[in-house]
Short mmCIF file of C-alpha atoms in Angstrom, two decimals:
data_model
loop_
_atom_site.label_atom_id
_atom_site.label_comp_id
_atom_site.label_asym_id
_atom_site.label_seq_id
_atom_site.Cartn_x
_atom_site.Cartn_y
_atom_site.Cartn_z
CA GLU A 967 1.04 19.18 -7.16
CA ALA A 968 0.77 17.16 -4.19
CA GLN A 969 3.21 14.23 -4.55
CA VAL A 970 5.65 11.55 -3.24
CA THR A 971 8.86 11.21 -5.04
CA GLN A 972 11.31 8.42 -5.02
CA ASN A 973 14.70 8.24 -6.58
CA PRO A 974 15.89 6.29 -8.20
CA ARG A 975 13.07 4.51 -9.91
CA TYR A 976 15.32 1.53 -11.06
CA LEU A 977 18.50 0.53 -9.53
CA ILE A 978 20.67 -2.57 -10.32
CA THR A 979 23.66 -3.14 -7.93
CA VAL A 980 25.81 -5.67 -6.35
CA THR A 981 25.87 -7.43 -3.19
CA GLY A 982 27.40 -5.27 -0.44
CA LYS A 983 27.55 -1.78 -2.07
CA LYS A 984 25.62 0.48 0.10
CA LEU A 985 22.83 2.45 -1.32
CA THR A 986 20.05 4.91 -0.33
CA VAL A 987 16.64 5.23 -1.93
CA THR A 988 15.48 8.86 -1.34
CA CYS A 989 11.66 9.79 -0.65
CA SER A 990 10.47 13.02 -0.50
CA GLN A 991 6.95 14.49 0.09
CA ASN A 992 5.45 18.00 -0.51
CA MET A 993 2.35 17.95 1.75
CA ASN A 994 3.72 18.33 5.00
CA HIS A 995 2.70 14.96 6.30
CA GLU A 996 3.65 13.77 9.78
CA TYR A 997 3.64 10.06 8.72
CA MET A 998 6.00 8.46 6.42
CA SER A 999 6.60 4.81 5.94
CA TRP A 1000 8.50 2.56 3.44
CA TYR A 1001 7.02 -0.92 2.05
CA ARG A 1002 8.46 -3.74 -0.09
CA GLN A 1003 6.34 -5.44 -2.37
CA ASP A 1004 7.28 -9.14 -3.35
CA PRO A 1005 5.17 -11.88 -5.65
CA GLY A 1006 2.79 -13.54 -3.60
CA LEU A 1007 3.37 -11.74 -0.37
CA GLY A 1008 1.76 -8.23 -0.98
CA LEU A 1009 3.30 -5.18 0.49
CA ARG A 1010 5.03 -5.45 3.92
CA GLN A 1011 6.07 -2.46 6.06
CA ILE A 1012 9.78 -2.15 6.67
CA TYR A 1013 10.15 1.14 8.79
CA TYR A 1014 7.94 3.90 9.81
CA SER A 1015 8.22 7.43 11.09
CA MET A 1016 5.63 9.40 13.10
CA ASN A 1017 7.53 12.60 12.79
CA VAL A 1018 10.94 14.24 12.52
CA GLU A 1019 13.47 12.24 14.51
CA VAL A 1020 10.83 9.56 15.36
CA THR A 1021 11.36 6.12 13.56
CA ASP A 1022 10.55 2.66 14.27
CA LYS A 1023 10.64 -0.72 13.02
CA GLY A 1024 7.88 -2.23 10.79
CA ASP A 1025 7.41 -6.08 9.79
CA VAL A 1026 10.44 -6.72 8.03
CA PRO A 1027 13.33 -4.22 8.98
CA GLU A 1028 16.37 -6.64 9.00
CA GLY A 1029 18.97 -5.39 6.64
CA TYR A 1030 17.55 -1.60 6.34
CA LYS A 1031 18.05 1.61 7.83
CA VAL A 1032 16.12 5.01 7.86
CA SER A 1033 16.56 8.43 9.16
CA ARG A 1034 14.07 11.16 9.40
CA LYS A 1035 15.99 14.63 9.69
CA GLU A 1036 13.72 16.84 7.81
CA LYS A 1037 9.76 16.49 7.85
CA ARG A 1038 9.65 16.20 3.90
CA ASN A 1039 12.53 13.57 3.50
CA PHE A 1040 12.54 9.88 4.53
CA PRO A 1041 15.62 7.95 3.08
CA LEU A 1042 16.05 4.28 2.95
CA ILE A 1043 19.45 2.95 3.45
CA LEU A 1044 20.67 -0.46 2.60
CA GLU A 1045 24.21 -0.84 4.25
CA SER A 1046 25.12 -3.97 2.83
CA PRO A 1047 22.48 -5.39 0.23
CA SER A 1048 21.91 -8.80 -0.38
CA PRO A 1049 19.98 -10.58 -3.20
CA ASN A 1050 16.97 -11.33 -0.86
CA GLN A 1051 16.45 -7.37 -0.87
CA THR A 1052 15.43 -7.69 -4.69
CA SER A 1053 12.19 -6.24 -4.77
CA LEU A 1054 9.80 -3.18 -5.54
CA TYR A 1055 9.99 -0.63 -2.69
CA PHE A 1056 7.23 1.88 -1.97
CA CYS A 1057 7.27 5.15 0.17
CA ALA A 1058 4.32 6.37 1.47
CA SER A 1059 3.02 9.43 3.44
CA ARG A 1060 0.19 10.58 5.32
CA ARG A 1061 -1.25 13.39 7.44
CA ARG A 1062 -1.79 12.55 11.00
CA GLY A 1063 -5.43 11.46 11.42
CA ALA A 1064 -6.31 11.26 7.88
CA SER A 1065 -7.23 7.99 6.34
CA GLU A 1066 -5.62 8.13 3.01
CA GLN A 1067 -1.97 7.52 2.45
CA TYR A 1068 -0.30 8.61 -0.58
CA PHE A 1069 2.32 6.49 -2.37
CA GLY A 1070 5.38 7.01 -4.19
CA PRO A 1071 5.91 5.60 -7.60
CA GLY A 1072 8.12 2.86 -6.66
CA THR A 1073 11.55 1.84 -6.95
CA ARG A 1074 12.67 -1.39 -8.68
CA LEU A 1075 15.70 -2.70 -6.98
CA THR A 1076 17.83 -5.55 -8.28
CA VAL A 1077 20.88 -6.85 -6.12
CA THR A 1078 22.94 -9.56 -7.83
CA ALA B 1318 -2.22 -9.19 14.74
CA GLN B 1319 -4.39 -8.17 11.77
CA THR B 1320 -4.42 -10.11 8.78
CA VAL B 1321 -5.92 -9.69 5.31
CA THR B 1322 -6.76 -12.62 3.04
CA GLN B 1323 -7.37 -12.53 -0.55
CA SER B 1324 -7.76 -16.27 -1.77
CA GLN B 1325 -8.19 -15.69 -5.51
CA PRO B 1326 -4.95 -14.98 -7.02
CA GLU B 1327 -6.35 -14.40 -10.54
CA MET B 1328 -9.70 -13.68 -12.00
CA SER B 1329 -10.78 -12.68 -15.55
CA VAL B 1330 -13.96 -10.69 -16.47
CA GLN B 1331 -15.37 -10.00 -19.90
CA GLU B 1332 -15.49 -6.31 -21.00
CA ALA B 1333 -18.80 -4.57 -20.06
CA GLU B 1334 -19.61 -7.41 -17.29
CA THR B 1335 -19.47 -7.34 -13.60
CA VAL B 1336 -16.68 -8.98 -11.35
CA THR B 1337 -16.55 -9.06 -7.54
CA LEU B 1338 -13.02 -9.39 -5.90
CA SER B 1339 -13.18 -10.92 -2.39
CA CYS B 1340 -11.31 -9.95 0.70
CA THR B 1341 -11.44 -11.20 4.40
CA TYR B 1342 -9.68 -9.84 7.41
CA ASP B 1343 -9.18 -10.82 11.03
CA THR B 1344 -9.02 -8.07 13.71
CA SER B 1345 -10.17 -7.37 17.29
CA GLU B 1346 -10.50 -3.92 16.75
CA SER B 1347 -14.19 -2.09 16.43
CA ASP B 1348 -12.94 1.01 14.52
CA TYR B 1349 -10.87 0.70 11.49
CA TYR B 1350 -10.51 1.51 7.66
CA LEU B 1351 -10.53 -0.69 4.84
CA PHE B 1352 -9.10 0.06 1.40
CA TRP B 1353 -8.87 -1.44 -2.29
CA TYR B 1354 -5.83 -0.38 -4.21
CA LYS B 1355 -5.39 -0.97 -7.88
CA GLN B 1356 -1.82 -1.57 -9.31
CA PRO B 1357 -1.62 -1.30 -13.01
CA PRO B 1358 1.43 -2.29 -14.94
CA SER B 1359 2.87 1.21 -14.26
CA ARG B 1360 3.16 -0.22 -10.62
CA GLN B 1361 1.65 2.94 -9.24
CA MET B 1362 -0.56 2.26 -6.14
CA ILE B 1363 -3.85 4.08 -6.88
CA LEU B 1364 -6.75 3.96 -4.13
CA VAL B 1365 -9.98 2.93 -5.57
CA ILE B 1366 -12.35 3.21 -2.34
CA ARG B 1367 -12.11 3.31 1.03
CA GLN B 1368 -14.66 2.18 3.99
CA GLU B 1369 -14.78 3.32 7.39
CA ALA B 1370 -15.89 0.67 9.68
CA TYR B 1371 -18.37 2.64 11.71
CA LYS B 1372 -20.33 3.40 8.71
CA GLN B 1373 -22.95 0.81 7.69
CA GLN B 1374 -23.32 2.33 4.10
CA ASN B 1375 -21.17 0.52 1.47
CA ALA B 1376 -18.84 3.01 -0.18
CA THR B 1377 -19.41 3.66 -3.83
CA GLU B 1378 -17.02 5.36 -6.38
CA ASN B 1379 -18.60 5.37 -9.93
CA ARG B 1380 -18.28 1.82 -11.17
CA PHE B 1381 -16.59 0.48 -8.05
CA SER B 1382 -18.65 -0.62 -5.13
CA VAL B 1383 -18.06 -2.38 -1.91
CA ASN B 1384 -20.08 -4.97 -0.05
CA PHE B 1385 -18.90 -4.58 3.70
CA GLN B 1386 -20.13 -7.25 5.98
CA LYS B 1387 -18.48 -6.09 9.55
CA ALA B 1388 -19.79 -9.19 11.12
CA ALA B 1389 -18.38 -11.72 8.74
CA LYS B 1390 -15.23 -9.69 8.38
CA SER B 1391 -15.67 -9.40 4.55
CA PHE B 1392 -14.94 -6.62 2.23
CA SER B 1393 -15.52 -7.40 -1.62
CA LEU B 1394 -15.10 -5.07 -4.38
CA LYS B 1395 -17.61 -4.95 -7.32
CA ILE B 1396 -16.39 -3.56 -10.52
CA SER B 1397 -19.50 -2.80 -13.09
CA ASP B 1398 -19.32 -2.27 -16.63
CA SER B 1399 -15.68 -3.49 -16.72
CA GLN B 1400 -13.18 -2.05 -18.99
CA LEU B 1401 -9.95 -2.95 -20.61
CA GLY B 1402 -8.28 -0.42 -18.26
CA ASP B 1403 -9.56 -2.02 -15.20
CA ALA B 1404 -7.05 -4.91 -15.72
CA ALA B 1405 -4.57 -4.64 -13.04
CA MET B 1406 -3.38 -6.27 -9.68
CA TYR B 1407 -5.89 -5.39 -6.88
CA PHE B 1408 -4.97 -5.14 -3.04
CA CYS B 1409 -7.13 -5.29 -0.11
CA ALA B 1410 -5.97 -3.39 2.83
CA TYR B 1411 -6.78 -2.67 6.52
CA ARG B 1412 -5.63 0.07 8.70
CA THR B 1413 -6.60 1.04 12.39
CA PRO B 1414 -6.95 4.95 12.66
CA THR B 1415 -5.05 5.44 15.89
CA GLY B 1416 -1.94 4.07 17.42
CA ALA B 1417 1.64 4.60 17.33
CA ASN B 1418 2.08 2.85 13.97
CA SER B 1419 -1.34 2.48 12.06
CA LYS B 1420 0.08 0.69 9.24
CA LEU B 1421 -1.70 -0.37 6.32
CA THR B 1422 -1.88 -4.39 6.09
CA PHE B 1423 -2.19 -5.90 2.73
CA GLY B 1424 -3.46 -8.81 1.35
CA LYS B 1425 -1.59 -10.63 -1.44
CA GLY B 1426 -3.44 -9.14 -4.24
CA ILE B 1427 -5.50 -10.44 -6.93
CA THR B 1428 -4.75 -10.06 -10.87
CA LEU B 1429 -7.60 -9.11 -12.63
CA SER B 1430 -7.48 -9.59 -16.61
CA VAL B 1431 -10.40 -7.99 -18.46
CA ARG B 1432 -11.24 -10.00 -21.94
CA PRO B 1433 -12.32 -7.65 -24.99
#
């Protein structure tokens, strides 16, 4: 089954404790991206990747890092999480040239 | 920069009735995609319908259809014969087909409730 997976689905952590949210897709898609969803703001792009070893900032990259060492994986790293990073996070992927973007199930992160 | 505006934060519809969700966008591009996504309580993002800007014909998917007015930069979603399972948050989104980062730009969303 074609899908985008994220882990963990839920995470409660404390300020400053480094964490990684994993994202993996099995569709051989070139393009992957991370979004965060906050009430009243919709979804906003954090980082994106056009292909392996090619990443760039989206609209709200502060406090986040990413890497793309393999085509299928695009982890989101929070080196020192803060409460303002409490949010719902989505990973998404798309084949180059295609219109449809596939979303993961979301990760609910709470930073206390 | 492209922007997507959903001015109604909430709407309600009676089961079996028709409801229209509004969306406007701003862009200087001539070629782009428009989407409506549904987000039920499970939080999964589900693509409802898509429209290519170069197509004059409005997209339709079963009970869902759009009214695409390119000159007015308007992209409304019509849900016919509303069902209880249609209750969700709906997001309008825009994307250019080309470019280094043809990201999705989302509106703030609208919460649709369906009254039995």
